[in-house]
PDB file of C-alpha atoms in Angstrom:
ATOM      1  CA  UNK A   1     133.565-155.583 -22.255  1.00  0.00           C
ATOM      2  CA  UNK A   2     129.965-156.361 -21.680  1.00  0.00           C
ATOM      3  CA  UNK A   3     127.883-155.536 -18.473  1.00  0.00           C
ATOM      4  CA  UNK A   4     127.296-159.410 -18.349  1.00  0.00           C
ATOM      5  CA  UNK A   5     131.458-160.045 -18.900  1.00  0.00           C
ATOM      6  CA  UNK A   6     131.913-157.437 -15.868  1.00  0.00           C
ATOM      7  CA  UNK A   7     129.694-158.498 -13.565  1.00  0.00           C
ATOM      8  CA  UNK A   8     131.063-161.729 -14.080  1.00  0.00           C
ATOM      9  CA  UNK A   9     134.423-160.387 -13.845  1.00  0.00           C
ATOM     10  CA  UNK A  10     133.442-158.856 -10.549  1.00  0.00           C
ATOM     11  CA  UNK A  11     132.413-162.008  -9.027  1.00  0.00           C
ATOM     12  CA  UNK A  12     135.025-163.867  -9.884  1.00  0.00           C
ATOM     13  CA  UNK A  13     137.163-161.390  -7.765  1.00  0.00           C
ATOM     14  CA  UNK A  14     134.584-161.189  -4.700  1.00  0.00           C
ATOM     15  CA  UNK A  15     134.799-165.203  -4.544  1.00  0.00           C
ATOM     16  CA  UNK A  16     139.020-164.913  -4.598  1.00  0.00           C
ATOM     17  CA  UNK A  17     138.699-162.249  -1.743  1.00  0.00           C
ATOM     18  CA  UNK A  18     136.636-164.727  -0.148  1.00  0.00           C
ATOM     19  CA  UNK A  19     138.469-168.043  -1.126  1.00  0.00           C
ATOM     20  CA  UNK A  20     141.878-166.506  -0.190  1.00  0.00           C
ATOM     21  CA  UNK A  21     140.891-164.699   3.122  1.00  0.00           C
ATOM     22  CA  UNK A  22     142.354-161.778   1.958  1.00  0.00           C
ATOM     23  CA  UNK A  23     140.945-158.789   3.897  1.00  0.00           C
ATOM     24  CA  UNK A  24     139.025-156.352   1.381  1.00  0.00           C
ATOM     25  CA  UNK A  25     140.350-153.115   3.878  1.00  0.00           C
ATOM     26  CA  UNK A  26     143.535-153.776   2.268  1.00  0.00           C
ATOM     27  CA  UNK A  27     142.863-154.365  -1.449  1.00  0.00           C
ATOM     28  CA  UNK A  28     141.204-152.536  -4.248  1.00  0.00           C
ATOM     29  CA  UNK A  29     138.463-153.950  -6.717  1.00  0.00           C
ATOM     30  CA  UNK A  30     136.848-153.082  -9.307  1.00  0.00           C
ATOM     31  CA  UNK A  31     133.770-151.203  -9.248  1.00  0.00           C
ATOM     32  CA  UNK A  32     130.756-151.842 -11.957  1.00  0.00           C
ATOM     33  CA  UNK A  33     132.367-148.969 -13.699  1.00  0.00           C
ATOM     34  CA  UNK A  34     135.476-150.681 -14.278  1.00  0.00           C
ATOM     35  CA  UNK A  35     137.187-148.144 -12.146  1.00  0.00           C
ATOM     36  CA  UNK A  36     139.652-149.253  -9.409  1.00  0.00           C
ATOM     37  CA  UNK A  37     138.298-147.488  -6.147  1.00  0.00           C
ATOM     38  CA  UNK A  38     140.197-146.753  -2.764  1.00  0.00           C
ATOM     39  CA  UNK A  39     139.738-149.025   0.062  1.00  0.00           C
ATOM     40  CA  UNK A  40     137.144-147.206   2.784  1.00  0.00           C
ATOM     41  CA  UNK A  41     137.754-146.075   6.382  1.00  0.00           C
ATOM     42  CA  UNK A  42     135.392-148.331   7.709  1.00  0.00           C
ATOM     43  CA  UNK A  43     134.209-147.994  11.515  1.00  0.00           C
ATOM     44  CA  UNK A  44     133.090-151.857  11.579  1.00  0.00           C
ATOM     45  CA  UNK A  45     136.091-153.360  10.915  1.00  0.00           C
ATOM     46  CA  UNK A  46     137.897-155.626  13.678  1.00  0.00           C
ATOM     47  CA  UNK A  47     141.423-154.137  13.366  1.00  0.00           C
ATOM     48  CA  UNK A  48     143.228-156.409  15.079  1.00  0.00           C
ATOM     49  CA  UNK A  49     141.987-158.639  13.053  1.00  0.00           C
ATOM     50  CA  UNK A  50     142.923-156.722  10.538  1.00  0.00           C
ATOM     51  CA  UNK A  51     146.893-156.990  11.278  1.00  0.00           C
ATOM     52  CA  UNK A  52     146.739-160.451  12.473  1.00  0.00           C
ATOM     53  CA  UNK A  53     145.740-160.980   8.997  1.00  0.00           C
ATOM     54  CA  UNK A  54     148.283-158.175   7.315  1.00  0.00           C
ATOM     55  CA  UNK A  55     151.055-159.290   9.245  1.00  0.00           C
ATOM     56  CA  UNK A  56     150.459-163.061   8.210  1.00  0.00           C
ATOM     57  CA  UNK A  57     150.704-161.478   4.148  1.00  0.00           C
ATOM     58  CA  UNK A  58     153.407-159.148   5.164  1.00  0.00           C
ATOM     59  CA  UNK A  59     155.382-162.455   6.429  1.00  0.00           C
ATOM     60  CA  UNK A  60     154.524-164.618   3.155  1.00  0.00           C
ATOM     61  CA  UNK A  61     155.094-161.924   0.787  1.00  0.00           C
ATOM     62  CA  UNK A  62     158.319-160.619   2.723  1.00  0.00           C
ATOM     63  CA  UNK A  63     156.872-156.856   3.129  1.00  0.00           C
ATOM     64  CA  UNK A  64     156.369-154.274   5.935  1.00  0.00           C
ATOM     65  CA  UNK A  65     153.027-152.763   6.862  1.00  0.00           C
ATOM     66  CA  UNK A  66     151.531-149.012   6.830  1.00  0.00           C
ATOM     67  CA  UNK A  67     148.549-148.492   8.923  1.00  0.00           C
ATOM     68  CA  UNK A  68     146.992-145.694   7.311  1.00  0.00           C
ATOM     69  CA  UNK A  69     144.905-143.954  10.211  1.00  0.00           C
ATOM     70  CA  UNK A  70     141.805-141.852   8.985  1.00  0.00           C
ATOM     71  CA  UNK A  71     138.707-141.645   8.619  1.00  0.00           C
ATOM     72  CA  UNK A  72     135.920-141.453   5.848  1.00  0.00           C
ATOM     73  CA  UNK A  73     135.256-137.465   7.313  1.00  0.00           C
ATOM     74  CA  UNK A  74     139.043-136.922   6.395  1.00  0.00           C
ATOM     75  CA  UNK A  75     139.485-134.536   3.518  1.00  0.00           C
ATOM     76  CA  UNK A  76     143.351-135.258   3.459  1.00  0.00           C
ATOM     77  CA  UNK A  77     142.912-139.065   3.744  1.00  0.00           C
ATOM     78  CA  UNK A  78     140.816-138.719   0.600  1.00  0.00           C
ATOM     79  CA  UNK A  79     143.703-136.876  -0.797  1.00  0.00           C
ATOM     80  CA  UNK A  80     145.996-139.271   0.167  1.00  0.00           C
ATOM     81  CA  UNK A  81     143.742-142.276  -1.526  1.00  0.00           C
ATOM     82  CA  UNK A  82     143.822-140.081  -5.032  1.00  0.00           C
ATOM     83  CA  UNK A  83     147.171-139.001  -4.992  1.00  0.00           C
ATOM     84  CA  UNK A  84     148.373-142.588  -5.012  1.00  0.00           C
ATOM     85  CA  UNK A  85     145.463-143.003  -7.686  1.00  0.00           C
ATOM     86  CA  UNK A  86     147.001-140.748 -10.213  1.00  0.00           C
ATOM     87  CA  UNK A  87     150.548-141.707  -9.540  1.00  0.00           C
ATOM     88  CA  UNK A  88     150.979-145.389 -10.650  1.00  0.00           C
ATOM     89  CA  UNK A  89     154.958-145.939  -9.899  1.00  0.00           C
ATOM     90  CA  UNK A  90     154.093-145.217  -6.451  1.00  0.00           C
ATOM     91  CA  UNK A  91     151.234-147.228  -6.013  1.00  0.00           C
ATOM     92  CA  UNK A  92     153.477-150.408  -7.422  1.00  0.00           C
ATOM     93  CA  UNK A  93     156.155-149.630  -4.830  1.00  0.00           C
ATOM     94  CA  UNK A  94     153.842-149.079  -2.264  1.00  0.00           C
ATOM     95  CA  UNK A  95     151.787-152.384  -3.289  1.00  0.00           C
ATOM     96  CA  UNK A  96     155.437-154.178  -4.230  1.00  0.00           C
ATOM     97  CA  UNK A  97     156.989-152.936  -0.519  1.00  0.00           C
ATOM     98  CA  UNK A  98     153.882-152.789   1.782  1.00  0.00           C
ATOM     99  CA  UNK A  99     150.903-154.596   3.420  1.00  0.00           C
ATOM    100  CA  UNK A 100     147.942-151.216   3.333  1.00  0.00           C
ATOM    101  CA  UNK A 101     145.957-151.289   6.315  1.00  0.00           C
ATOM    102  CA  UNK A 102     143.473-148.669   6.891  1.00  0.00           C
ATOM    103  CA  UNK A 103     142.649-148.111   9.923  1.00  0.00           C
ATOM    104  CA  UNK A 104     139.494-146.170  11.142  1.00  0.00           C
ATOM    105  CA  UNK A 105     139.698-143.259  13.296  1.00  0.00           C
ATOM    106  CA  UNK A 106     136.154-141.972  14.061  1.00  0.00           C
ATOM    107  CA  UNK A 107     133.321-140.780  16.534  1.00  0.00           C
ATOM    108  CA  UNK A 108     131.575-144.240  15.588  1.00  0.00           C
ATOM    109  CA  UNK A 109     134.611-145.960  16.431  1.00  0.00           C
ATOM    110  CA  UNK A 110     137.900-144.248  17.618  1.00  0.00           C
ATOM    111  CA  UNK A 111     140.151-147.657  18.133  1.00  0.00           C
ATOM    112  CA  UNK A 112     141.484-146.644  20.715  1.00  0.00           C
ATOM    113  CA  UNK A 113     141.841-150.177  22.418  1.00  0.00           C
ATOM    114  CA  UNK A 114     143.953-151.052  19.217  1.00  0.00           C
ATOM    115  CA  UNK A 115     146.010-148.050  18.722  1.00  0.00           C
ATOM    116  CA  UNK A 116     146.871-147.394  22.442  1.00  0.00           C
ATOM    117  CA  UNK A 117     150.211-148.976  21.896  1.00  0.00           C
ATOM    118  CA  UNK A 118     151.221-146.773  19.250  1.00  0.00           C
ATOM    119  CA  UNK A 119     152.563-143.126  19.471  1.00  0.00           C
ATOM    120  CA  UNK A 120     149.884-140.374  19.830  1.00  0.00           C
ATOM    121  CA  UNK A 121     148.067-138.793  16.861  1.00  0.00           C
ATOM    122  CA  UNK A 122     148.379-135.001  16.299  1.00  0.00           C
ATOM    123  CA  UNK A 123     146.400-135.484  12.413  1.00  0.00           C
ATOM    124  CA  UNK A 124     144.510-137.604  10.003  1.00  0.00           C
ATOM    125  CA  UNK A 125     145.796-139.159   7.672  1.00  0.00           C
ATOM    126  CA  UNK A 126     148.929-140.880  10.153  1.00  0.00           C
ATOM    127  CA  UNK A 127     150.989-143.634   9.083  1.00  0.00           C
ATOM    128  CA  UNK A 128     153.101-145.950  10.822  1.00  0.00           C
ATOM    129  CA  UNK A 129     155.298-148.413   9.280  1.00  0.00           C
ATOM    130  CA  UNK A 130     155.251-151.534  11.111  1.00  0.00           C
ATOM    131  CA  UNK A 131     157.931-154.497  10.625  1.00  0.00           C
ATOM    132  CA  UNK A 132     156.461-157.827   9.540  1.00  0.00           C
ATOM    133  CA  UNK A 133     155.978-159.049  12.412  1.00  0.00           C
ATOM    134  CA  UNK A 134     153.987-156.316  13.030  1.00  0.00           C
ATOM    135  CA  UNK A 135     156.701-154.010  15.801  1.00  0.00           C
ATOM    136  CA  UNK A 136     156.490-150.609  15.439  1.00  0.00           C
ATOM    137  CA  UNK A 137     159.205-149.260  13.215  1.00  0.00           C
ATOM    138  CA  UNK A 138     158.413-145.181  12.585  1.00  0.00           C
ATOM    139  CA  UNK A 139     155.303-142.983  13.147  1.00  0.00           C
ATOM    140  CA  UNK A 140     154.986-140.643   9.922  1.00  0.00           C
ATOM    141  CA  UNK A 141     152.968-137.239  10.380  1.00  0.00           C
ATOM    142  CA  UNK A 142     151.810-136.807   6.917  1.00  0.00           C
ATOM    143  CA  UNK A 143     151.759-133.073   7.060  1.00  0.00           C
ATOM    144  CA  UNK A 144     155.567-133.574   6.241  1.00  0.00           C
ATOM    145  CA  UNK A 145     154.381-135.125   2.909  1.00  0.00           C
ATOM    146  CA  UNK A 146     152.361-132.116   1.841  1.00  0.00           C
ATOM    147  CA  UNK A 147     152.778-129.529  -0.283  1.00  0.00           C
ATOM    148  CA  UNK A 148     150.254-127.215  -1.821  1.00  0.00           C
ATOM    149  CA  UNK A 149     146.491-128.991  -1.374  1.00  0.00           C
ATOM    150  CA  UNK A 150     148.424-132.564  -2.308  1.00  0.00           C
ATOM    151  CA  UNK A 151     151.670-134.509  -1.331  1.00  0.00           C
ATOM    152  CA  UNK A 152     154.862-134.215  -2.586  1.00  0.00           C
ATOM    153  CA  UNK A 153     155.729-136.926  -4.736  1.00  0.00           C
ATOM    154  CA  UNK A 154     159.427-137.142  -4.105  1.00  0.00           C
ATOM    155  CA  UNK A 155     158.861-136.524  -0.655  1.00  0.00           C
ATOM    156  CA  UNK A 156     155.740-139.895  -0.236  1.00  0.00           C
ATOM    157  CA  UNK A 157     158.365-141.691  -2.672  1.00  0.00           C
ATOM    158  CA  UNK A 158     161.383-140.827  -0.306  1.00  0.00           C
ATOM    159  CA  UNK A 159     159.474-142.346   2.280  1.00  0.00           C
ATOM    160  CA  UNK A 160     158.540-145.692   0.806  1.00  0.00           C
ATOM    161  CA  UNK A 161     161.932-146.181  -0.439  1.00  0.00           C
ATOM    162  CA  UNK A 162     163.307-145.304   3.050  1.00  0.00           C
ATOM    163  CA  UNK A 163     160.967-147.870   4.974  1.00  0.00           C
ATOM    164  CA  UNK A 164     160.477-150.545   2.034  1.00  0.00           C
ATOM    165  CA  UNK A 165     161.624-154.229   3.456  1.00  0.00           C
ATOM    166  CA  UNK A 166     165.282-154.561   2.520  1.00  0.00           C
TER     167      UNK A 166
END
């Protein structure tokens, strides 16, 4: 593929994002390299926007949500975004069972008007698996998905598989 056929490629994406209001937080694209990279904490984002918007896919497409709560200072979020990286079954059930919302917990911008209603926070990365109509269904300490300086692969896919839409 040429730099021109790339760039163009890369476009063409951008204008869909844009076209189908489809929240960037949530998806991955392309970078010039051709690599797919992780969606970023990002401290800017409206996040109840953000749901209003994940819960309106999640409804379409017949799927629950994970707000993934971290931060861009968060080794283990990082972790988190490359263990899913290198494990490609478990990205497609995530991606086949799941709205991704990430959801930025920072100094810059703690959210705590928009998580308030949801249990407290003991570490970064946290998930919580919402319905589709976006009601709390389970708060997930991901130190339970650890082991060694990853996650456990049957334990993360144990989890999906538990929560997935049904």
């Amino acid at each position: 593929m040429t730099p021109t056929m790339r760039t163009a490629g890369i476009a063409c994406v951008v204008m869909l994002l844009a076209v189908t209001g489809t929240s960037a937080q949530r998806r991955t694209a392309p970078d010039p390299s051709g690599q797919v990279a992780a969606p970023k904490f990002d401290p800017s984002r409206d996040s109840a926007h953000d749901l209003r918007q994940a819960v309106a896919e999640a409804q379409h497409k017949h799927k629950r949500i994970i707000l993934d709560v971290g931060g861009e200072w968060c080794s283990w979020c990082h972790t988190l975004d490359r263990f899913y990286a290198v494990h490609a079954d478990l990205t497609a059930l995530r991606d086949q069972s799941f709205v991704w919302l990430k959801v930025n917990w920072s100094p810059e911008n703690q959210n705590k008007a928009f998580l308030s209603p949801y249990p407290a926070i003991k570490g970064y990365p946290h998930l919580f698996v919402l319905e589709q109509d976006g009601t709390l269904l389970h708060s997930q300490d991901t130190s339970l998905l650890e082991e060694g300086p990853s996650y456990n692969l049957d334990k993360m896919t144990e989890f999906l598989k538990k929560w997935a839409s049904r």
